[in-house]
Tab-separated table of C-alpha atoms and ligand atoms in Angstrom:
chain	number	residue	atom	x	y	z
G	1	MET	CA	5.326	10.268	-19.635
G	2	ASP	CA	5.807	14.026	-20.170
G	3	HIS	CA	7.841	15.784	-17.465
G	4	PHE	CA	6.878	19.052	-15.685
G	5	SER	CA	8.321	21.076	-12.850
G	6	SER	CA	4.988	21.549	-11.003
G	7	ALA	CA	1.234	21.090	-11.059
G	8	ILE	CA	0.650	24.620	-12.255
G	9	GLU	CA	3.036	24.088	-15.141
G	10	ILE	CA	1.089	20.933	-16.126
G	11	VAL	CA	-2.160	22.954	-16.149
G	12	ARG	CA	-0.653	25.817	-18.091
G	13	THR	CA	0.871	23.525	-20.708
G	14	LEU	CA	-1.807	20.943	-21.186
G	15	MET	CA	-5.046	22.668	-20.054
G	16	PRO	CA	-6.316	19.133	-19.766
G	17	ASP	CA	-9.932	18.022	-20.384
G	18	VAL	CA	-9.409	14.761	-18.453
G	19	PRO	CA	-7.940	14.177	-15.008
G	20	ILE	CA	-4.159	14.189	-14.750
G	21	ALA	CA	-2.173	11.800	-12.526
G	22	ALA	CA	0.933	13.849	-11.621
G	23	ASN	CA	3.425	11.214	-10.675
G	24	ARG	CA	6.532	11.886	-8.515
G	25	PRO	CA	8.797	8.804	-8.753
G	26	HIS	CA	11.371	10.634	-6.618
G	27	LEU	CA	8.958	10.614	-3.647
G	28	ALA	CA	8.166	6.889	-3.950
G	29	LYS	CA	11.931	6.341	-4.048
G	30	ARG	CA	12.378	8.535	-0.983
G	31	ALA	CA	9.721	6.588	0.987
G	32	ALA	CA	11.240	3.246	-0.067
G	33	ASN	CA	14.664	4.437	1.030
G	34	TRP	CA	13.349	5.622	4.339
G	35	PHE	CA	11.686	2.236	5.095
G	36	VAL	CA	14.697	0.261	3.925
G	37	ASN	CA	16.953	2.327	6.187
G	38	ASN	CA	14.674	2.597	9.186
G	39	PHE	CA	12.718	-0.610	9.447
G	40	GLY	CA	14.891	-3.202	11.162
G	41	GLY	CA	14.161	-5.941	8.712
G	42	GLN	CA	12.867	-6.765	5.243
G	43	VAL	CA	10.452	-4.415	3.465
G	44	LEU	CA	7.951	-5.985	1.006
G	45	TYR	CA	5.913	-3.644	-1.125
G	46	ALA	CA	2.181	-4.500	-1.223
G	47	VAL	CA	1.659	-4.129	-5.007
G	48	LYS	CA	-2.121	-3.613	-4.856
G	49	ALA	CA	-1.665	-0.060	-3.550
G	50	ASN	CA	-0.333	0.918	-6.963
G	51	PRO	CA	0.941	-1.541	-9.574
G	52	SER	CA	2.094	1.014	-12.120
G	53	PRO	CA	5.420	0.137	-13.709
G	54	TRP	CA	6.923	3.524	-12.780
G	55	VAL	CA	5.993	2.913	-9.131
G	56	LEU	CA	7.675	-0.507	-9.060
G	57	GLU	CA	10.741	0.980	-10.779
G	58	ALA	CA	10.950	3.860	-8.289
G	59	LEU	CA	10.640	1.540	-5.334
G	60	TRP	CA	13.238	-0.823	-6.781
G	61	SER	CA	15.616	2.130	-7.110
G	62	GLY	CA	14.890	3.003	-3.469
G	63	GLY	CA	16.030	-0.478	-2.437
G	64	ILE	CA	12.845	-2.615	-2.414
G	65	ARG	CA	13.460	-6.201	-3.683
G	66	HIS	CA	10.504	-7.985	-2.128
G	67	PHE	CA	6.960	-7.692	-3.421
G	68	ASP	CA	3.701	-8.778	-1.691
G	69	VAL	CA	1.427	-9.950	-4.476
G	70	ALA	CA	-2.159	-11.150	-4.387
G	71	SER	CA	-2.956	-12.448	-7.877
G	72	LEU	CA	-1.361	-14.085	-10.880
G	73	ASN	CA	-1.463	-10.809	-12.809
G	74	GLU	CA	0.444	-8.955	-10.102
G	75	ILE	CA	3.007	-11.796	-10.151
G	76	ILE	CA	3.368	-11.620	-13.896
G	77	GLN	CA	3.790	-7.871	-13.832
G	78	VAL	CA	6.436	-7.823	-11.100
G	79	ARG	CA	8.342	-10.701	-12.699
G	80	SER	CA	8.228	-8.994	-16.090
G	81	GLN	CA	9.885	-5.926	-14.639
G	82	PHE	CA	12.366	-7.682	-12.326
G	83	THR	CA	13.648	-11.167	-12.887
G	84	ASP	CA	15.370	-11.169	-9.420
G	85	ALA	CA	12.453	-9.828	-7.388
G	86	ILE	CA	11.335	-11.972	-4.473
G	87	LEU	CA	7.633	-12.666	-4.667
G	88	ALA	CA	5.407	-13.385	-1.680
G	89	PHE	CA	1.901	-14.556	-2.483
G	90	MET	CA	0.247	-13.054	0.587
G	91	HIS	CA	-3.388	-13.510	-0.265
G	92	PRO	CA	-4.857	-16.119	2.106
G	93	VAL	CA	-7.291	-17.299	-0.556
G	94	LYS	CA	-5.609	-18.245	-3.862
G	95	ASN	CA	-6.668	-19.778	-7.070
G	96	ARG	CA	-5.143	-23.243	-7.609
G	97	ASN	CA	-3.900	-22.441	-11.102
G	98	ALA	CA	-2.413	-19.212	-9.798
G	99	ILE	CA	-0.513	-21.079	-7.047
G	100	HIS	CA	0.707	-23.618	-9.566
G	101	LYS	CA	1.975	-21.005	-12.046
G	102	ALA	CA	3.420	-18.811	-9.244
G	103	TYR	CA	5.490	-21.718	-8.051
G	104	PHE	CA	6.467	-23.502	-11.293
G	105	GLU	CA	6.693	-20.546	-13.756
G	106	HIS	CA	7.520	-17.518	-11.656
G	107	GLY	CA	9.752	-18.801	-8.843
G	108	CYS	CA	7.428	-17.811	-6.022
G	109	ARG	CA	8.171	-19.721	-2.840
G	110	ILE	CA	6.412	-17.709	-0.166
G	111	PHE	CA	2.668	-18.320	0.427
G	112	SER	CA	0.329	-17.001	3.018
G	113	ILE	CA	-2.434	-19.227	4.444
G	114	ASP	CA	-5.081	-18.937	7.160
G	115	SER	CA	-6.769	-22.294	6.992
G	116	ASP	CA	-6.137	-26.058	6.664
G	117	ALA	CA	-8.037	-26.072	3.323
G	118	GLU	CA	-5.732	-23.450	1.853
G	119	LEU	CA	-2.654	-25.268	3.127
G	120	ASN	CA	-3.919	-28.426	1.374
G	121	LYS	CA	-4.473	-26.413	-1.813
G	122	VAL	CA	-0.946	-24.882	-1.748
G	123	LEU	CA	0.627	-28.239	-1.153
G	124	ALA	CA	-1.389	-29.926	-3.961
G	125	ALA	CA	-0.841	-27.147	-6.462
G	126	THR	CA	2.947	-27.193	-5.847
G	127	ASP	CA	3.132	-31.076	-6.011
G	128	ASN	CA	3.959	-31.164	-2.313
G	129	ALA	CA	6.911	-28.893	-2.661
G	130	LYS	CA	9.250	-29.051	0.357
G	131	ASP	CA	10.847	-25.614	-0.214
G	132	LEU	CA	7.866	-23.416	0.643
G	133	THR	CA	8.047	-20.520	3.027
G	134	LEU	CA	4.652	-20.674	4.721
G	135	MET	CA	3.258	-17.556	6.346
G	136	ILE	CA	0.323	-18.117	8.789
G	137	ARG	CA	-1.993	-15.145	8.743
G	138	LEU	CA	-3.453	-14.337	12.150
G	139	SER	CA	-6.731	-12.507	12.762
G	140	VAL	CA	-5.835	-9.398	14.809
G	141	SER	CA	-7.638	-6.274	16.052
G	142	ASN	CA	-7.998	-3.493	13.504
G	143	SER	CA	-9.395	-1.004	16.075
G	144	SER	CA	-6.638	1.634	15.460
G	145	ALA	CA	-7.117	1.619	11.673
G	146	SER	CA	-8.974	4.294	9.714
G	147	LEU	CA	-9.759	1.618	7.191
G	148	PRO	CA	-10.294	-1.702	9.075
G	149	LEU	CA	-9.715	-4.902	7.029
G	150	ASP	CA	-10.530	-7.494	9.629
G	151	ASN	CA	-13.420	-9.986	9.657
G	152	LYS	CA	-12.307	-11.397	6.335
G	153	PHE	CA	-8.939	-13.073	6.687
G	154	GLY	CA	-6.838	-14.512	9.487
G	155	VAL	CA	-6.920	-17.648	11.681
G	156	SER	CA	-8.196	-17.358	15.236
G	157	GLU	CA	-5.763	-17.721	18.181
G	158	ARG	CA	-7.217	-21.208	18.949
G	159	ASP	CA	-6.939	-22.597	15.470
G	160	ALA	CA	-3.565	-20.966	14.781
G	161	ILE	CA	-1.824	-23.375	17.115
G	162	GLU	CA	-2.756	-26.524	15.083
G	163	LEU	CA	-2.211	-24.761	11.796
G	164	LEU	CA	1.278	-23.650	12.805
G	165	ARG	CA	2.231	-27.151	13.891
G	166	ARG	CA	1.009	-28.717	10.716
G	167	ALA	CA	2.660	-26.087	8.530
G	168	ARG	CA	5.929	-26.611	10.443
G	169	SER	CA	5.763	-30.376	9.656
G	170	VAL	CA	5.292	-29.936	5.922
G	171	THR	CA	8.045	-27.534	5.031
G	172	ARG	CA	11.800	-27.720	5.273
G	173	GLU	CA	12.044	-23.986	4.679
G	174	ASP	CA	10.779	-21.051	6.804
G	175	LEU	CA	7.603	-20.750	8.801
G	176	GLY	CA	6.314	-17.261	9.521
G	177	ILE	CA	3.496	-15.439	11.214
G	178	CYS	CA	1.814	-12.459	9.566
G	179	PHE	CA	-1.164	-10.228	10.140
G	180	HIS	CA	-2.635	-6.909	9.033
G	181	VAL	CA	-3.589	-4.297	11.665
G	182	GLY	CA	-5.782	-2.422	9.119
G	183	SER	CA	-4.990	0.323	6.685
G	184	GLN	CA	-3.996	3.826	7.767
G	185	CYS	CA	-3.239	2.583	11.289
G	186	MET	CA	-3.030	5.680	13.534
G	187	ASP	CA	-1.441	4.002	16.606
G	188	PRO	CA	1.943	2.218	16.795
G	189	SER	CA	0.645	0.190	19.768
G	190	ALA	CA	-1.654	-1.745	17.348
G	191	TYR	CA	1.453	-3.477	15.954
G	192	VAL	CA	2.668	-4.185	19.518
G	193	ALA	CA	-0.707	-5.710	20.471
G	194	ALA	CA	-0.672	-7.943	17.407
G	195	MET	CA	2.885	-9.023	18.116
G	196	ASP	CA	1.883	-9.809	21.708
G	197	LEU	CA	-0.871	-12.072	20.375
G	198	ALA	CA	1.695	-13.736	18.030
G	199	LYS	CA	4.005	-14.166	20.976
G	200	ASN	CA	1.250	-15.970	22.910
G	201	ILE	CA	0.478	-18.263	20.036
G	202	ILE	CA	4.171	-19.153	19.511
G	203	HIS	CA	4.450	-20.119	23.150
G	204	LYS	CA	1.335	-22.289	22.988
G	205	ALA	CA	2.251	-23.912	19.722
G	206	SER	CA	5.907	-24.305	20.769
G	207	VAL	CA	7.191	-24.319	17.150
G	208	VAL	CA	10.223	-22.579	15.729
G	209	ILE	CA	9.192	-19.411	13.893
G	210	ASP	CA	11.563	-18.006	11.329
G	211	ILE	CA	9.719	-14.840	10.281
G	212	ILE	CA	7.532	-12.244	12.004
G	213	ASP	CA	5.760	-10.188	9.379
G	214	VAL	CA	3.965	-7.121	10.805
G	215	GLY	CA	2.069	-6.480	7.589
G	216	GLY	CA	0.983	-3.117	6.124
G	217	GLY	CA	-1.111	-0.369	7.560
G	218	PHE	CA	1.583	2.310	7.959
G	219	PRO	CA	-0.104	5.688	7.734
G	220	VAL	CA	0.001	8.740	5.544
G	221	ASN	CA	-0.530	12.389	6.532
G	222	TYR	CA	-3.974	13.077	5.124
G	223	ARG	CA	-5.921	16.251	5.937
G	224	GLY	CA	-7.124	16.007	9.540
G	225	MET	CA	-5.458	12.669	10.025
G	226	THR	CA	-1.961	13.411	11.144
G	227	PRO	CA	-0.403	10.173	12.461
G	228	PRO	CA	2.389	9.852	15.044
G	229	ASP	CA	5.871	10.143	13.518
G	230	MET	CA	6.784	7.057	11.414
G	231	SER	CA	9.967	6.534	13.494
G	232	LEU	CA	7.739	5.780	16.476
G	233	TYR	CA	6.194	2.847	14.601
G	234	MET	CA	9.624	1.607	13.713
G	235	ALA	CA	10.817	1.848	17.301
G	236	ALA	CA	7.721	0.251	18.803
G	237	ILE	CA	8.001	-2.749	16.424
G	238	ALA	CA	11.763	-3.137	16.931
G	239	GLU	CA	11.434	-3.069	20.669
G	240	LYS	CA	8.648	-5.675	20.711
G	241	PHE	CA	10.563	-7.872	18.255
G	242	GLU	CA	13.373	-8.157	20.722
G	243	THR	CA	11.050	-9.794	23.175
G	244	MET	CA	9.561	-12.404	20.810
G	245	PRO	CA	10.156	-16.139	21.597
G	246	VAL	CA	12.194	-16.689	18.411
G	247	LEU	CA	15.746	-17.566	17.570
G	248	GLU	CA	18.481	-14.997	16.872
G	249	ASN	CA	18.171	-15.591	13.108
G	250	CYS	CA	14.393	-14.913	12.987
G	251	GLU	CA	13.612	-12.289	10.370
G	252	LEU	CA	11.333	-9.279	10.757
G	253	TRP	CA	9.246	-8.273	7.706
G	254	CYS	CA	6.716	-5.576	6.888
G	255	GLU	CA	4.435	-5.038	3.886
G	256	PRO	CA	3.589	-1.374	3.442
G	257	GLY	CA	1.432	-0.355	0.504
G	258	ARG	CA	-0.114	3.039	1.181
G	259	ALA	CA	2.848	4.485	3.053
G	260	LEU	CA	5.297	3.825	0.253
G	261	VAL	CA	3.366	5.438	-2.578
G	262	ALA	CA	0.569	7.731	-1.403
G	263	GLU	CA	2.738	10.903	-1.501
G	264	ALA	CA	3.990	10.135	-4.975
G	265	THR	CA	0.844	11.051	-7.061
G	266	SER	CA	-1.644	13.906	-7.049
G	267	ILE	CA	-4.746	14.081	-9.161
G	268	ILE	CA	-5.442	17.310	-11.024
G	269	THR	CA	-9.182	17.687	-11.815
G	270	ARG	CA	-11.148	20.344	-13.672
G	271	VAL	CA	-14.236	22.192	-12.499
G	272	GLU	CA	-16.876	21.661	-15.127
G	273	LEU	CA	-19.681	23.560	-13.463
G	274	ARG	CA	-20.321	25.699	-10.427
G	275	LYS	CA	-23.836	25.851	-8.979
G	276	GLY	CA	-23.709	28.114	-5.894
G	277	ASN	CA	-21.429	26.362	-3.480
G	278	VAL	CA	-21.544	23.061	-5.351
G	279	LEU	CA	-18.784	22.091	-7.770
G	280	PHE	CA	-18.959	19.436	-10.458
G	281	ILE	CA	-15.489	18.121	-11.360
G	282	ASN	CA	-14.225	15.595	-13.899
G	283	ASP	CA	-13.110	12.921	-11.415
G	284	GLY	CA	-14.731	11.015	-8.569
G	285	ALA	CA	-15.971	7.747	-7.044
G	286	TYR	CA	-15.550	5.661	-10.189
G	287	GLY	CA	-12.306	7.392	-11.200
G	288	ASN	CA	-9.229	8.187	-9.133
G	289	LEU	CA	-10.946	9.545	-5.977
G	290	PHE	CA	-12.124	6.292	-4.373
G	291	ASP	CA	-11.009	7.088	-0.817
G	292	ALA	CA	-12.360	10.608	-1.036
G	293	THR	CA	-15.800	9.322	-1.949
G	294	HIS	CA	-16.428	5.775	-0.798
G	295	VAL	CA	-14.328	6.133	2.410
G	296	ARG	CA	-15.096	9.839	2.802
G	297	TRP	CA	-11.608	10.853	3.599
G	298	PRO	CA	-10.840	14.614	3.364
G	299	PHE	CA	-7.978	15.192	0.996
G	300	GLU	CA	-5.674	18.215	0.930
G	301	VAL	CA	-6.517	20.285	-2.179
G	302	LYS	CA	-4.809	23.067	-4.042
G	303	HIS	CA	-6.630	25.475	-6.369
G	304	LEU	CA	-4.911	26.011	-9.743
G	305	ARG	CA	-5.864	28.700	-12.204
G	306	ILE	CA	-4.147	30.202	-15.182
G	307	GLY	CA	-4.509	33.972	-15.665
G	308	ASP	CA	-6.179	36.144	-13.034
G	309	PRO	CA	-5.210	35.435	-9.412
G	310	SER	CA	-7.972	33.782	-7.376
G	311	SER	CA	-9.671	35.577	-4.527
G	312	SER	CA	-8.035	35.561	-1.086
G	313	THR	CA	-11.258	34.681	0.694
G	314	PHE	CA	-12.329	31.039	0.940
G	315	SER	CA	-15.648	29.323	1.104
G	316	THR	CA	-16.883	25.796	1.769
G	317	PHE	CA	-17.832	23.715	-1.198
G	318	LYS	CA	-19.450	20.414	-1.818
G	319	ILE	CA	-17.938	18.471	-4.747
G	320	PHE	CA	-19.565	16.003	-7.127
G	321	GLY	CA	-17.834	13.649	-9.561
G	322	PRO	CA	-18.706	13.317	-13.166
G	323	THR	CA	-20.900	10.210	-13.415
G	324	CYS	CA	-24.715	10.173	-13.173
G	325	ASP	CA	-24.617	8.156	-9.911
G	326	SER	CA	-25.475	10.168	-6.806
G	327	ILE	CA	-22.923	8.287	-4.692
G	328	ASP	CA	-20.329	10.009	-6.948
G	329	ALA	CA	-19.856	12.753	-4.350
G	330	LEU	CA	-17.116	13.878	-1.995
G	331	GLU	CA	-18.939	13.869	1.318
G	332	THR	CA	-16.535	16.111	3.230
G	333	GLU	CA	-16.326	19.889	2.815
G	334	TYR	CA	-13.596	21.507	0.780
G	335	PHE	CA	-12.263	24.997	1.393
G	336	LEU	CA	-11.505	26.734	-1.879
G	337	PRO	CA	-11.262	30.350	-3.143
G	338	SER	CA	-14.707	31.951	-3.084
G	339	ASP	CA	-14.507	32.899	-6.802
G	340	ILE	CA	-13.615	29.377	-8.059
G	341	MET	CA	-15.247	28.791	-11.431
G	342	GLU	CA	-15.663	26.472	-14.392
G	343	GLY	CA	-12.280	25.875	-16.038
G	344	ASP	CA	-10.309	26.105	-12.781
G	345	TYR	CA	-8.403	23.093	-11.645
G	346	ILE	CA	-8.280	21.383	-8.234
G	347	GLU	CA	-5.276	19.243	-7.285
G	348	PHE	CA	-5.925	16.434	-4.796
G	349	GLN	CA	-2.742	15.426	-2.983
G	350	MET	CA	-1.660	12.018	-1.632
G	351	LEU	CA	-3.390	9.825	-4.196
G	352	GLY	CA	-0.550	7.555	-5.104
G	353	ALA	CA	-2.044	4.693	-3.149
G	354	TYR	CA	-5.486	3.288	-3.988
G	355	GLY	CA	-6.052	6.124	-6.492
G	356	VAL	CA	-5.335	5.515	-10.182
G	357	THR	CA	-5.498	1.794	-9.573
G	358	MET	CA	-9.172	1.985	-8.558
G	359	ALA	CA	-10.451	3.826	-11.574
G	360	THR	CA	-13.203	2.364	-13.769
G	361	LYS	CA	-14.555	3.381	-17.185
G	362	PHE	CA	-18.128	3.723	-15.838
G	363	ASN	CA	-20.357	6.148	-17.776
G	364	GLY	CA	-17.591	6.727	-20.316
G	365	PHE	CA	-15.342	8.530	-17.844
G	366	GLY	CA	-12.147	7.230	-16.243
G	367	GLU	CA	-9.542	8.317	-18.828
G	368	THR	CA	-6.503	9.727	-17.009
G	369	ILE	CA	-3.353	11.265	-18.472
G	370	GLU	CA	-0.192	10.340	-16.603
G	371	VAL	CA	2.690	12.772	-16.323
G	372	ILE	CA	5.751	13.255	-14.078
G	373	ALA	CA	6.149	16.276	-11.800
G	374	ASP	CA	9.112	17.391	-9.725
G	375	ASP	CA	7.276	19.172	-6.926
G	376	ALA	CA	6.093	17.697	-3.594
G	377	PRO	CA	3.034	17.862	-1.354
G	378	HIS	CA	3.285	20.290	1.522
G	379	VAL	CA	3.518	17.573	4.116
G	380	SER	CA	5.414	14.378	4.212
G	381	MET	CA	6.117	11.467	6.584
G	382	TYR	CA	9.687	11.366	5.294
G	383	SER	CA	11.010	14.907	4.894
G	384	VAL	CA	13.056	14.471	8.040
G	385	GLN	CA	15.516	11.564	7.860
G	386	ALA	CA	15.519	9.531	11.101
G	387	PRO	CA	18.810	7.938	12.203
G	388	THR	CA	19.407	4.741	10.214
G	389	GLN	CA	19.527	1.290	11.703
G	390	PRO	CA	21.301	-1.692	10.246
G	391	THR	CA	19.144	-4.198	8.409
G	392	HIS	CA	21.398	-7.155	9.072
G	393	LYS	CA	18.773	-9.986	9.150
G	394	SER	CA	17.169	-9.122	5.840
G	395	LYS	CA	20.342	-9.030	3.811
G	396	GLN	CA	20.969	-12.742	4.180
G	397	ARG	CA	17.667	-13.684	2.608
G	398	ALA	CA	18.165	-11.455	-0.329
G	399	GLU	CA	21.541	-13.038	-1.009
G	400	LYS	CA	20.137	-16.527	-0.499
G	401	TYR	CA	17.404	-16.050	-3.085
G	402	ASP	CA	19.762	-14.187	-5.475
G	403	GLN	CA	21.955	-17.221	-5.722
G	404	GLN	CA	19.213	-19.447	-7.058
D	1	PLP	C1	-3.363	-4.407	1.411
D	1	PLP	C2	-2.353	-5.199	2.052
D	1	PLP	C3	-1.128	-4.623	2.502
D	1	PLP	C4	-0.917	-3.127	2.415
D	1	PLP	O1	-1.742	-2.406	3.245
D	1	PLP	P1	-1.470	-0.833	3.417
D	1	PLP	O2	-2.527	-0.445	4.421
D	1	PLP	O3	-1.648	-0.234	2.103
D	1	PLP	O4	-0.102	-0.633	3.906
D	1	PLP	C5	-0.211	-5.444	3.093
D	1	PLP	N1	-0.417	-6.765	3.232
D	1	PLP	C6	-1.513	-7.391	2.857
D	1	PLP	C7	-1.647	-8.819	3.019
D	1	PLP	C8	-2.539	-6.614	2.229
D	1	PLP	O5	-3.638	-7.269	1.857
């Protein structure tokens, strides 16, 4: 990838016809570092947020060694980059062949389940392996999430008890509880409430639990969606963990996707036509702007122009993407210089997560040029370093797996 100092330098040098993904590996590394130092346990990266090789490399250099994968292709990719990575197959509905290959060919030992049928499948596909780490996925409230993910996965409180007991009886290795509070979770107390539910279930099931995995959902600072400080999430989780009915050696895990990578990429688009206060740009719903269109989130934008300075007055614009589909539209208003015109560029920030990875080739669009940039978005969850906490419990597992 070509390397530039800033977004404007990219535009000046390339004057690109297709969208540019301006990648900042240093910001993914910074976020990884922050999580590794401030989360009091093991940090797994949820690969689906952005599986690009440069992202995995940056996170690895920031200290991430554990990867939450959901498909055989994600497993193959992570394994091809890191032979020592620890893989956790955290999708509660897996293909049998994928389970088999994950276990026998790629050294995956950690599997998430939320039903008896899936447990049967995992046992059968691994020839009744006794060294599985089984993670029971609970159904929890997603009411604090900007992007709820509930109603699809997770076992109910009632059924969790039997499933935990059965899982405990079939593995000699670890048994864990996991959940997902929903993506872009705006309230640390959502994690606390889910942990309280887990606590209740552990009491009722009276089984030994080796891992509490609080999942993903950690937020990003999008326009008009400023979350509480990330250190408050860490503190709330650490405090609740101390009260869990588990042994001293129980591990605490989390699986951030969005929070580790969103800040690391911006998308630079070009204005192809202006019609009054409507702009048509070269990226949208079927390209890299999924959350800006389908989920209707307002993204922070920066106007980029080479040559004459833009006007100092701003107006409200509606923006359409390039395809012929009318849902290819950014539903929120964007404030841009009043004299914006064809050939100007608009940079959308915070698109490292669920951005490039969502793009399709629909209507012949979807080509994106990837480059590296050194600059940073104007806000960050990680620009202030919080005091570091030791991550004692997680270290042991990494060493344990490394020896195999
Ligand atoms: C998507 C997903 C994550 C990551 O969620 P974010 O909201 O991006 O942090 C973590 N765990 C599981 C099981 C997921 O499906």
